[in-house]
């Protein structure tokens, strides 16, 4: 019973020869043996004409929209420059107008300081513009680190890829050259973390300074507080005034609107009956006049 010859199916399953197993290296080379790091990946390399064909419609749309913007910007100020109209900004001071030329407004636009945006717009708008600048800086530093270092290494990797594929990591044949990608990734990731920490500190400090400034203290929104989840015993104006003291100038307690909703519904029904009666009276009058 213990003789292996009596168990031929078990002996067949114990064959550990992996040379004919198609699943080996399937993750690296995918099912056809043409993965990202495969030597035969150049057969499906993206080409420059295909890339150009992708950018052609995008360039056309960009050109048309840019021309429309340059043509309509000085003519539709209520759309593109509503803050420069004094009637809209009253009683506040309007924003300074930009030149009405085609391109002479670009330099004055980028010369507007961030402090002006912070003092004349909301703090959310200021931080949104700063967020866009942070993204710009991250992309610029990433290109500054990756392009001069990784493009030459990838292009001279010697793996035989062509066209755009020769600029990818799949064209690197020598494993030792991959350390360059590792160090560049570390440097870029460290810069991103440094930027995030710096912006968080800047955000906290500026927000605290802005909320405590006299300019912001004049707004009603800075002196309004919404308190939710009050216990039943504190849902009384006298108790809340005793709790908050003289710091609370006005206290509003929203009540149930079921009674008001019922009255509004009755009013709408009455108005509907009145309209129907008026229409009926008009029809009767016209019918009597036509009969006479």
PDB file of C-alpha atoms in Angstrom:
ATOM      1  CA  UNK A   1       0.000   0.000   0.000  1.00  0.00           C
ATOM      2  CA  UNK A   2       2.923   2.373   0.657  1.00  0.00           C
ATOM      3  CA  UNK A   3       4.588   1.792  -2.715  1.00  0.00           C
ATOM      4  CA  UNK A   4       4.526   5.067  -4.770  1.00  0.00           C
ATOM      5  CA  UNK A   5       3.878   3.044  -7.898  1.00  0.00           C
ATOM      6  CA  UNK A   6       0.413   2.336  -6.537  1.00  0.00           C
ATOM      7  CA  UNK A   7      -0.291   6.088  -6.509  1.00  0.00           C
ATOM      8  CA  UNK A   8       0.591   7.357 -10.009  1.00  0.00           C
ATOM      9  CA  UNK A   9      -1.655  10.416  -9.761  1.00  0.00           C
ATOM     10  CA  UNK A  10       0.158  11.534  -6.594  1.00  0.00           C
ATOM     11  CA  UNK A  11       3.555  11.184  -8.248  1.00  0.00           C
ATOM     12  CA  UNK A  12       2.334  13.297 -11.160  1.00  0.00           C
ATOM     13  CA  UNK A  13       1.196  16.064  -8.829  1.00  0.00           C
ATOM     14  CA  UNK A  14       4.557  16.063  -7.047  1.00  0.00           C
ATOM     15  CA  UNK A  15       6.330  17.075 -10.249  1.00  0.00           C
ATOM     16  CA  UNK A  16       7.758  20.501  -9.357  1.00  0.00           C
ATOM     17  CA  UNK A  17       9.042  21.416 -12.807  1.00  0.00           C
ATOM     18  CA  UNK A  18       7.907  25.031 -13.275  1.00  0.00           C
ATOM     19  CA  UNK A  19       9.362  25.700 -16.689  1.00  0.00           C
ATOM     20  CA  UNK A  20       6.110  24.875 -18.442  1.00  0.00           C
ATOM     21  CA  UNK A  21       3.844  26.650 -15.953  1.00  0.00           C
ATOM     22  CA  UNK A  22       2.334  29.720 -17.709  1.00  0.00           C
ATOM     23  CA  UNK A  23       1.429  31.291 -14.387  1.00  0.00           C
ATOM     24  CA  UNK A  24       5.045  31.904 -13.427  1.00  0.00           C
ATOM     25  CA  UNK A  25       6.008  35.575 -13.900  1.00  0.00           C
ATOM     26  CA  UNK A  26       2.478  36.316 -15.095  1.00  0.00           C
ATOM     27  CA  UNK A  27       2.368  39.405 -12.911  1.00  0.00           C
ATOM     28  CA  UNK A  28       5.613  40.731 -14.311  1.00  0.00           C
ATOM     29  CA  UNK A  29       5.048  39.888 -17.955  1.00  0.00           C
ATOM     30  CA  UNK A  30       1.226  39.602 -18.039  1.00  0.00           C
ATOM     31  CA  UNK A  31      -0.541  36.730 -19.788  1.00  0.00           C
ATOM     32  CA  UNK A  32       1.211  37.261 -23.130  1.00  0.00           C
ATOM     33  CA  UNK A  33       4.687  37.801 -21.726  1.00  0.00           C
ATOM     34  CA  UNK A  34       4.593  41.511 -22.637  1.00  0.00           C
ATOM     35  CA  UNK A  35       4.355  43.346 -19.337  1.00  0.00           C
ATOM     36  CA  UNK A  36       5.771  46.723 -18.413  1.00  0.00           C
ATOM     37  CA  UNK A  37       9.249  45.368 -17.716  1.00  0.00           C
ATOM     38  CA  UNK A  38       9.207  42.783 -20.485  1.00  0.00           C
ATOM     39  CA  UNK A  39      11.780  42.891 -23.240  1.00  0.00           C
ATOM     40  CA  UNK A  40       9.060  42.424 -25.837  1.00  0.00           C
ATOM     41  CA  UNK A  41       7.018  45.366 -24.640  1.00  0.00           C
ATOM     42  CA  UNK A  42       8.315  47.484 -27.527  1.00  0.00           C
ATOM     43  CA  UNK A  43       5.891  45.680 -29.831  1.00  0.00           C
ATOM     44  CA  UNK A  44       3.057  47.700 -28.358  1.00  0.00           C
ATOM     45  CA  UNK A  45       4.989  50.896 -27.704  1.00  0.00           C
ATOM     46  CA  UNK A  46       2.993  54.136 -27.802  1.00  0.00           C
ATOM     47  CA  UNK A  47       4.012  56.253 -30.755  1.00  0.00           C
ATOM     48  CA  UNK A  48       4.420  59.974 -31.176  1.00  0.00           C
ATOM     49  CA  UNK A  49       1.801  60.187 -33.964  1.00  0.00           C
ATOM     50  CA  UNK A  50      -0.779  58.612 -31.672  1.00  0.00           C
ATOM     51  CA  UNK A  51       0.122  61.058 -28.928  1.00  0.00           C
ATOM     52  CA  UNK A  52      -0.126  63.925 -31.377  1.00  0.00           C
ATOM     53  CA  UNK A  53      -3.495  62.666 -32.557  1.00  0.00           C
ATOM     54  CA  UNK A  54      -4.693  62.779 -28.972  1.00  0.00           C
ATOM     55  CA  UNK A  55      -3.568  66.366 -28.465  1.00  0.00           C
ATOM     56  CA  UNK A  56      -4.950  67.715 -31.748  1.00  0.00           C
ATOM     57  CA  UNK A  57      -8.635  67.905 -30.643  1.00  0.00           C
ATOM     58  CA  UNK A  58      -7.562  69.159 -27.225  1.00  0.00           C
ATOM     59  CA  UNK A  59      -5.514  71.906 -28.871  1.00  0.00           C
ATOM     60  CA  UNK A  60      -8.424  72.892 -31.109  1.00  0.00           C
ATOM     61  CA  UNK A  61     -10.811  73.151 -28.155  1.00  0.00           C
ATOM     62  CA  UNK A  62      -8.226  75.111 -26.174  1.00  0.00           C
ATOM     63  CA  UNK A  63      -7.665  77.516 -29.046  1.00  0.00           C
ATOM     64  CA  UNK A  64     -11.373  78.148 -29.650  1.00  0.00           C
ATOM     65  CA  UNK A  65     -12.161  78.711 -25.975  1.00  0.00           C
ATOM     66  CA  UNK A  66      -9.121  80.982 -25.552  1.00  0.00           C
ATOM     67  CA  UNK A  67     -10.140  83.127 -28.521  1.00  0.00           C
ATOM     68  CA  UNK A  68     -13.695  83.405 -27.206  1.00  0.00           C
ATOM     69  CA  UNK A  69     -12.405  84.372 -23.771  1.00  0.00           C
ATOM     70  CA  UNK A  70     -10.051  87.036 -25.122  1.00  0.00           C
ATOM     71  CA  UNK A  71     -12.849  88.449 -27.266  1.00  0.00           C
ATOM     72  CA  UNK A  72     -15.632  88.390 -24.660  1.00  0.00           C
ATOM     73  CA  UNK A  73     -13.650  89.346 -21.535  1.00  0.00           C
ATOM     74  CA  UNK A  74     -13.629  93.144 -22.080  1.00  0.00           C
ATOM     75  CA  UNK A  75     -17.236  93.109 -23.350  1.00  0.00           C
ATOM     76  CA  UNK A  76     -18.925  91.032 -20.625  1.00  0.00           C
ATOM     77  CA  UNK A  77     -17.720  92.600 -17.412  1.00  0.00           C
ATOM     78  CA  UNK A  78     -20.657  91.277 -15.420  1.00  0.00           C
ATOM     79  CA  UNK A  79     -19.406  87.776 -16.182  1.00  0.00           C
ATOM     80  CA  UNK A  80     -15.618  88.145 -16.099  1.00  0.00           C
ATOM     81  CA  UNK A  81     -15.139  91.182 -13.833  1.00  0.00           C
ATOM     82  CA  UNK A  82     -18.235  91.746 -11.669  1.00  0.00           C
ATOM     83  CA  UNK A  83     -16.214  93.089  -8.733  1.00  0.00           C
ATOM     84  CA  UNK A  84     -15.040  96.041 -10.807  1.00  0.00           C
ATOM     85  CA  UNK A  85     -18.603  97.368 -11.206  1.00  0.00           C
ATOM     86  CA  UNK A  86     -19.308  99.971  -8.545  1.00  0.00           C
ATOM     87  CA  UNK A  87     -23.072  99.419  -8.546  1.00  0.00           C
ATOM     88  CA  UNK A  88     -22.622  95.759  -7.666  1.00  0.00           C
ATOM     89  CA  UNK A  89     -19.957  96.306  -5.006  1.00  0.00           C
ATOM     90  CA  UNK A  90     -21.699  99.196  -3.222  1.00  0.00           C
ATOM     91  CA  UNK A  91     -21.114 100.046  -0.371  1.00  0.00           C
ATOM     92  CA  UNK A  92     -17.738  98.301  -0.736  1.00  0.00           C
ATOM     93  CA  UNK A  93     -14.993  99.635  -2.927  1.00  0.00           C
ATOM     94  CA  UNK A  94     -14.797  98.004  -6.362  1.00  0.00           C
ATOM     95  CA  UNK A  95     -11.736  96.112  -7.454  1.00  0.00           C
ATOM     96  CA  UNK A  96      -9.338  97.883  -9.822  1.00  0.00           C
ATOM     97  CA  UNK A  97     -10.040  97.239 -13.476  1.00  0.00           C
ATOM     98  CA  UNK A  98      -7.603  95.409 -15.696  1.00  0.00           C
ATOM     99  CA  UNK A  99      -6.643  96.760 -19.131  1.00  0.00           C
ATOM    100  CA  UNK A 100      -9.073  95.965 -21.937  1.00  0.00           C
ATOM    101  CA  UNK A 101      -6.425  94.813 -24.392  1.00  0.00           C
ATOM    102  CA  UNK A 102      -5.986  91.282 -25.619  1.00  0.00           C
ATOM    103  CA  UNK A 103      -2.814  90.425 -23.723  1.00  0.00           C
ATOM    104  CA  UNK A 104      -1.840  93.535 -21.741  1.00  0.00           C
ATOM    105  CA  UNK A 105      -3.964  92.410 -18.774  1.00  0.00           C
ATOM    106  CA  UNK A 106      -1.873  89.294 -18.072  1.00  0.00           C
ATOM    107  CA  UNK A 107       1.037  90.989 -16.288  1.00  0.00           C
ATOM    108  CA  UNK A 108      -1.139  93.253 -14.063  1.00  0.00           C
ATOM    109  CA  UNK A 109      -3.294  90.262 -13.206  1.00  0.00           C
ATOM    110  CA  UNK A 110      -0.371  88.221 -11.884  1.00  0.00           C
ATOM    111  CA  UNK A 111       1.003  91.254 -10.050  1.00  0.00           C
ATOM    112  CA  UNK A 112      -2.042  91.414  -7.763  1.00  0.00           C
ATOM    113  CA  UNK A 113      -0.681  90.603  -4.281  1.00  0.00           C
ATOM    114  CA  UNK A 114      -2.120  87.836  -2.161  1.00  0.00           C
ATOM    115  CA  UNK A 115      -2.856  90.308   0.629  1.00  0.00           C
ATOM    116  CA  UNK A 116      -5.306  92.119  -1.635  1.00  0.00           C
ATOM    117  CA  UNK A 117      -7.166  88.880  -2.314  1.00  0.00           C
ATOM    118  CA  UNK A 118      -7.261  88.095   1.399  1.00  0.00           C
ATOM    119  CA  UNK A 119      -8.626  91.537   2.331  1.00  0.00           C
ATOM    120  CA  UNK A 120     -11.163  91.840  -0.485  1.00  0.00           C
ATOM    121  CA  UNK A 121     -12.325  88.246  -0.866  1.00  0.00           C
ATOM    122  CA  UNK A 122     -12.968  85.355   1.464  1.00  0.00           C
ATOM    123  CA  UNK A 123     -10.278  83.377   3.197  1.00  0.00           C
ATOM    124  CA  UNK A 124     -11.527  80.290   1.356  1.00  0.00           C
ATOM    125  CA  UNK A 125     -10.823  81.947  -1.987  1.00  0.00           C
ATOM    126  CA  UNK A 126      -7.365  82.953  -0.792  1.00  0.00           C
ATOM    127  CA  UNK A 127      -6.477  79.423   0.268  1.00  0.00           C
ATOM    128  CA  UNK A 128      -7.875  77.973  -2.949  1.00  0.00           C
ATOM    129  CA  UNK A 129      -5.519  80.161  -4.975  1.00  0.00           C
ATOM    130  CA  UNK A 130      -2.669  79.178  -2.674  1.00  0.00           C
ATOM    131  CA  UNK A 131      -3.633  75.531  -3.143  1.00  0.00           C
ATOM    132  CA  UNK A 132      -3.278  75.928  -6.911  1.00  0.00           C
ATOM    133  CA  UNK A 133       0.140  77.517  -6.401  1.00  0.00           C
ATOM    134  CA  UNK A 134       1.217  74.630  -4.182  1.00  0.00           C
ATOM    135  CA  UNK A 135       0.206  72.150  -6.878  1.00  0.00           C
ATOM    136  CA  UNK A 136       2.173  74.181  -9.402  1.00  0.00           C
ATOM    137  CA  UNK A 137       5.269  74.112  -7.200  1.00  0.00           C
ATOM    138  CA  UNK A 138       4.994  70.364  -6.608  1.00  0.00           C
ATOM    139  CA  UNK A 139       4.699  69.660 -10.326  1.00  0.00           C
ATOM    140  CA  UNK A 140       7.592  71.988 -11.131  1.00  0.00           C
ATOM    141  CA  UNK A 141       9.914  70.413  -8.561  1.00  0.00           C
ATOM    142  CA  UNK A 142       8.879  66.931  -9.685  1.00  0.00           C
ATOM    143  CA  UNK A 143       9.756  67.744 -13.284  1.00  0.00           C
ATOM    144  CA  UNK A 144      12.994  69.389 -12.168  1.00  0.00           C
ATOM    145  CA  UNK A 145      14.008  66.232 -10.313  1.00  0.00           C
ATOM    146  CA  UNK A 146      12.765  63.540 -12.667  1.00  0.00           C
ATOM    147  CA  UNK A 147      13.363  64.850 -16.171  1.00  0.00           C
ATOM    148  CA  UNK A 148      17.119  65.636 -16.059  1.00  0.00           C
ATOM    149  CA  UNK A 149      17.946  62.451 -14.121  1.00  0.00           C
ATOM    150  CA  UNK A 150      15.516  59.733 -15.156  1.00  0.00           C
ATOM    151  CA  UNK A 151      14.999  60.524 -18.833  1.00  0.00           C
ATOM    152  CA  UNK A 152      18.674  59.993 -19.778  1.00  0.00           C
ATOM    153  CA  UNK A 153      18.838  56.805 -17.698  1.00  0.00           C
ATOM    154  CA  UNK A 154      15.664  55.412 -19.240  1.00  0.00           C
ATOM    155  CA  UNK A 155      16.619  56.426 -22.768  1.00  0.00           C
ATOM    156  CA  UNK A 156      19.996  54.677 -22.504  1.00  0.00           C
ATOM    157  CA  UNK A 157      18.653  51.668 -20.601  1.00  0.00           C
ATOM    158  CA  UNK A 158      19.469  49.271 -23.413  1.00  0.00           C
ATOM    159  CA  UNK A 159      16.305  47.187 -23.265  1.00  0.00           C
ATOM    160  CA  UNK A 160      15.413  47.866 -26.887  1.00  0.00           C
ATOM    161  CA  UNK A 161      12.219  49.865 -26.462  1.00  0.00           C
ATOM    162  CA  UNK A 162      11.426  52.462 -29.081  1.00  0.00           C
ATOM    163  CA  UNK A 163       9.671  55.825 -29.349  1.00  0.00           C
ATOM    164  CA  UNK A 164       7.931  56.887 -26.141  1.00  0.00           C
ATOM    165  CA  UNK A 165       8.531  53.546 -24.426  1.00  0.00           C
ATOM    166  CA  UNK A 166      12.269  54.226 -24.376  1.00  0.00           C
ATOM    167  CA  UNK A 167      11.630  56.993 -21.824  1.00  0.00           C
ATOM    168  CA  UNK A 168       9.936  54.649 -19.337  1.00  0.00           C
ATOM    169  CA  UNK A 169      11.413  52.495 -16.596  1.00  0.00           C
ATOM    170  CA  UNK A 170      10.731  49.420 -18.717  1.00  0.00           C
ATOM    171  CA  UNK A 171      13.658  50.337 -20.954  1.00  0.00           C
ATOM    172  CA  UNK A 172      16.183  49.976 -18.106  1.00  0.00           C
ATOM    173  CA  UNK A 173      18.006  46.660 -18.393  1.00  0.00           C
ATOM    174  CA  UNK A 174      20.629  47.066 -15.672  1.00  0.00           C
ATOM    175  CA  UNK A 175      19.021  46.588 -12.223  1.00  0.00           C
ATOM    176  CA  UNK A 176      21.632  48.828 -10.602  1.00  0.00           C
ATOM    177  CA  UNK A 177      20.337  51.806 -12.563  1.00  0.00           C
ATOM    178  CA  UNK A 178      16.971  51.439 -10.851  1.00  0.00           C
ATOM    179  CA  UNK A 179      18.499  52.935  -7.715  1.00  0.00           C
ATOM    180  CA  UNK A 180      18.280  56.305  -9.455  1.00  0.00           C
ATOM    181  CA  UNK A 181      14.506  55.946  -9.621  1.00  0.00           C
ATOM    182  CA  UNK A 182      14.465  55.022  -5.942  1.00  0.00           C
ATOM    183  CA  UNK A 183      16.469  58.050  -4.837  1.00  0.00           C
ATOM    184  CA  UNK A 184      14.457  60.419  -7.027  1.00  0.00           C
ATOM    185  CA  UNK A 185      11.228  59.000  -5.587  1.00  0.00           C
ATOM    186  CA  UNK A 186      12.554  59.511  -2.054  1.00  0.00           C
ATOM    187  CA  UNK A 187      13.555  63.087  -2.804  1.00  0.00           C
ATOM    188  CA  UNK A 188      10.254  63.958  -4.445  1.00  0.00           C
ATOM    189  CA  UNK A 189       8.179  62.296  -1.732  1.00  0.00           C
ATOM    190  CA  UNK A 190      10.193  64.106   0.935  1.00  0.00           C
ATOM    191  CA  UNK A 191       9.555  67.417  -0.785  1.00  0.00           C
ATOM    192  CA  UNK A 192       5.822  66.673  -0.937  1.00  0.00           C
ATOM    193  CA  UNK A 193       5.732  65.862   2.785  1.00  0.00           C
ATOM    194  CA  UNK A 194       7.709  69.010   3.586  1.00  0.00           C
ATOM    195  CA  UNK A 195       5.288  71.096   1.516  1.00  0.00           C
ATOM    196  CA  UNK A 196       2.238  69.595   3.217  1.00  0.00           C
ATOM    197  CA  UNK A 197       3.628  70.205   6.718  1.00  0.00           C
ATOM    198  CA  UNK A 198       4.654  73.759   5.851  1.00  0.00           C
ATOM    199  CA  UNK A 199       1.249  74.575   4.374  1.00  0.00           C
ATOM    200  CA  UNK A 200      -0.560  73.112   7.387  1.00  0.00           C
ATOM    201  CA  UNK A 201       1.438  75.337   9.751  1.00  0.00           C
ATOM    202  CA  UNK A 202       0.855  78.338   7.501  1.00  0.00           C
ATOM    203  CA  UNK A 203      -2.874  77.599   7.304  1.00  0.00           C
ATOM    204  CA  UNK A 204      -3.318  77.319  11.073  1.00  0.00           C
ATOM    205  CA  UNK A 205      -1.376  80.504  11.839  1.00  0.00           C
ATOM    206  CA  UNK A 206      -3.006  82.591   9.120  1.00  0.00           C
ATOM    207  CA  UNK A 207      -6.492  81.368   9.968  1.00  0.00           C
ATOM    208  CA  UNK A 208      -6.065  82.262  13.632  1.00  0.00           C
ATOM    209  CA  UNK A 209      -4.712  85.704  12.734  1.00  0.00           C
ATOM    210  CA  UNK A 210      -7.513  86.303  10.235  1.00  0.00           C
ATOM    211  CA  UNK A 211     -10.310  85.261  12.582  1.00  0.00           C
ATOM    212  CA  UNK A 212      -8.984  87.516  15.334  1.00  0.00           C
ATOM    213  CA  UNK A 213      -8.467  90.557  13.084  1.00  0.00           C
ATOM    214  CA  UNK A 214     -10.740  93.642  13.406  1.00  0.00           C
ATOM    215  CA  UNK A 215     -11.656  93.380   9.726  1.00  0.00           C
ATOM    216  CA  UNK A 216     -13.210  89.969  10.226  1.00  0.00           C
ATOM    217  CA  UNK A 217     -14.741  90.865  13.601  1.00  0.00           C
ATOM    218  CA  UNK A 218     -17.052  93.389  11.885  1.00  0.00           C
ATOM    219  CA  UNK A 219     -18.858  90.647   9.981  1.00  0.00           C
ATOM    220  CA  UNK A 220     -22.049  89.141  11.339  1.00  0.00           C
ATOM    221  CA  UNK A 221     -20.845  85.654  10.458  1.00  0.00           C
ATOM    222  CA  UNK A 222     -17.908  86.068  12.839  1.00  0.00           C
ATOM    223  CA  UNK A 223     -20.292  86.750  15.723  1.00  0.00           C
ATOM    224  CA  UNK A 224     -22.834  84.030  14.960  1.00  0.00           C
ATOM    225  CA  UNK A 225     -22.658  80.573  16.483  1.00  0.00           C
ATOM    226  CA  UNK A 226     -24.850  77.569  15.757  1.00  0.00           C
ATOM    227  CA  UNK A 227     -25.409  75.267  18.723  1.00  0.00           C
ATOM    228  CA  UNK A 228     -27.026  71.909  18.052  1.00  0.00           C
ATOM    229  CA  UNK A 229     -28.026  69.017  20.274  1.00  0.00           C
ATOM    230  CA  UNK A 230     -29.286  71.151  23.152  1.00  0.00           C
ATOM    231  CA  UNK A 231     -30.928  69.260  26.026  1.00  0.00           C
ATOM    232  CA  UNK A 232     -34.620  69.887  26.543  1.00  0.00           C
ATOM    233  CA  UNK A 233     -34.090  71.938  29.687  1.00  0.00           C
ATOM    234  CA  UNK A 234     -31.820  74.372  27.819  1.00  0.00           C
ATOM    235  CA  UNK A 235     -34.226  74.936  24.947  1.00  0.00           C
ATOM    236  CA  UNK A 236     -35.313  78.142  26.592  1.00  0.00           C
ATOM    237  CA  UNK A 237     -34.028  81.638  25.907  1.00  0.00           C
ATOM    238  CA  UNK A 238     -33.821  82.615  29.579  1.00  0.00           C
ATOM    239  CA  UNK A 239     -31.735  79.570  30.471  1.00  0.00           C
ATOM    240  CA  UNK A 240     -29.411  80.162  27.528  1.00  0.00           C
ATOM    241  CA  UNK A 241     -28.896  83.801  28.488  1.00  0.00           C
ATOM    242  CA  UNK A 242     -28.071  82.711  31.993  1.00  0.00           C
ATOM    243  CA  UNK A 243     -25.631  80.166  30.588  1.00  0.00           C
ATOM    244  CA  UNK A 244     -23.824  82.451  28.120  1.00  0.00           C
ATOM    245  CA  UNK A 245     -24.230  85.709  30.026  1.00  0.00           C
ATOM    246  CA  UNK A 246     -23.805  89.078  28.335  1.00  0.00           C
ATOM    247  CA  UNK A 247     -21.773  87.584  25.490  1.00  0.00           C
ATOM    248  CA  UNK A 248     -24.993  86.468  23.768  1.00  0.00           C
ATOM    249  CA  UNK A 249     -26.710  89.479  22.184  1.00  0.00           C
ATOM    250  CA  UNK A 250     -29.506  87.659  20.346  1.00  0.00           C
ATOM    251  CA  UNK A 251     -30.726  84.101  20.777  1.00  0.00           C
ATOM    252  CA  UNK A 252     -32.995  82.375  18.287  1.00  0.00           C
ATOM    253  CA  UNK A 253     -34.564  79.011  19.022  1.00  0.00           C
ATOM    254  CA  UNK A 254     -35.998  77.313  15.923  1.00  0.00           C
ATOM    255  CA  UNK A 255     -39.245  75.633  16.809  1.00  0.00           C
ATOM    256  CA  UNK A 256     -41.382  73.037  15.076  1.00  0.00           C
ATOM    257  CA  UNK A 257     -42.992  74.410  11.917  1.00  0.00           C
ATOM    258  CA  UNK A 258     -45.898  71.970  11.723  1.00  0.00           C
ATOM    259  CA  UNK A 259     -48.506  74.599  12.651  1.00  0.00           C
ATOM    260  CA  UNK A 260     -47.042  77.094  10.197  1.00  0.00           C
ATOM    261  CA  UNK A 261     -46.914  74.484   7.437  1.00  0.00           C
ATOM    262  CA  UNK A 262     -50.580  73.665   8.058  1.00  0.00           C
ATOM    263  CA  UNK A 263     -51.558  77.340   7.836  1.00  0.00           C
ATOM    264  CA  UNK A 264     -49.582  77.774   4.619  1.00  0.00           C
ATOM    265  CA  UNK A 265     -51.305  74.754   3.105  1.00  0.00           C
ATOM    266  CA  UNK A 266     -54.741  76.111   4.051  1.00  0.00           C
ATOM    267  CA  UNK A 267     -53.825  79.480   2.554  1.00  0.00           C
ATOM    268  CA  UNK A 268     -52.770  77.858  -0.722  1.00  0.00           C
ATOM    269  CA  UNK A 269     -56.014  75.891  -0.880  1.00  0.00           C
ATOM    270  CA  UNK A 270     -58.054  79.042  -0.216  1.00  0.00           C
ATOM    271  CA  UNK A 271     -56.157  80.942  -2.903  1.00  0.00           C
ATOM    272  CA  UNK A 272     -56.793  78.096  -5.346  1.00  0.00           C
ATOM    273  CA  UNK A 273     -60.535  78.173  -4.633  1.00  0.00           C
ATOM    274  CA  UNK A 274     -60.551  81.944  -5.075  1.00  0.00           C
ATOM    275  CA  UNK A 275     -58.803  81.668  -8.442  1.00  0.00           C
ATOM    276  CA  UNK A 276     -61.258  78.994  -9.596  1.00  0.00           C
ATOM    277  CA  UNK A 277     -64.193  81.180  -8.558  1.00  0.00           C
ATOM    278  CA  UNK A 278     -62.761  84.182 -10.415  1.00  0.00           C
ATOM    279  CA  UNK A 279     -62.229  82.135 -13.581  1.00  0.00           C
ATOM    280  CA  UNK A 280     -65.773  80.761 -13.320  1.00  0.00           C
ATOM    281  CA  UNK A 281     -67.192  84.265 -12.862  1.00  0.00           C
ATOM    282  CA  UNK A 282     -65.285  85.565 -15.890  1.00  0.00           C
ATOM    283  CA  UNK A 283     -66.574  82.706 -18.034  1.00  0.00           C
ATOM    284  CA  UNK A 284     -70.154  83.298 -16.897  1.00  0.00           C
ATOM    285  CA  UNK A 285     -69.862  87.022 -17.631  1.00  0.00           C
ATOM    286  CA  UNK A 286     -68.466  86.444 -21.107  1.00  0.00           C
ATOM    287  CA  UNK A 287     -71.146  83.852 -21.847  1.00  0.00           C
ATOM    288  CA  UNK A 288     -73.922  86.227 -20.762  1.00  0.00           C
ATOM    289  CA  UNK A 289     -72.456  89.082 -22.814  1.00  0.00           C
ATOM    290  CA  UNK A 290     -72.162  86.949 -25.934  1.00  0.00           C
ATOM    291  CA  UNK A 291     -75.734  85.721 -25.551  1.00  0.00           C
ATOM    292  CA  UNK A 292     -77.074  89.262 -25.438  1.00  0.00           C
TER     293      UNK A 292
END
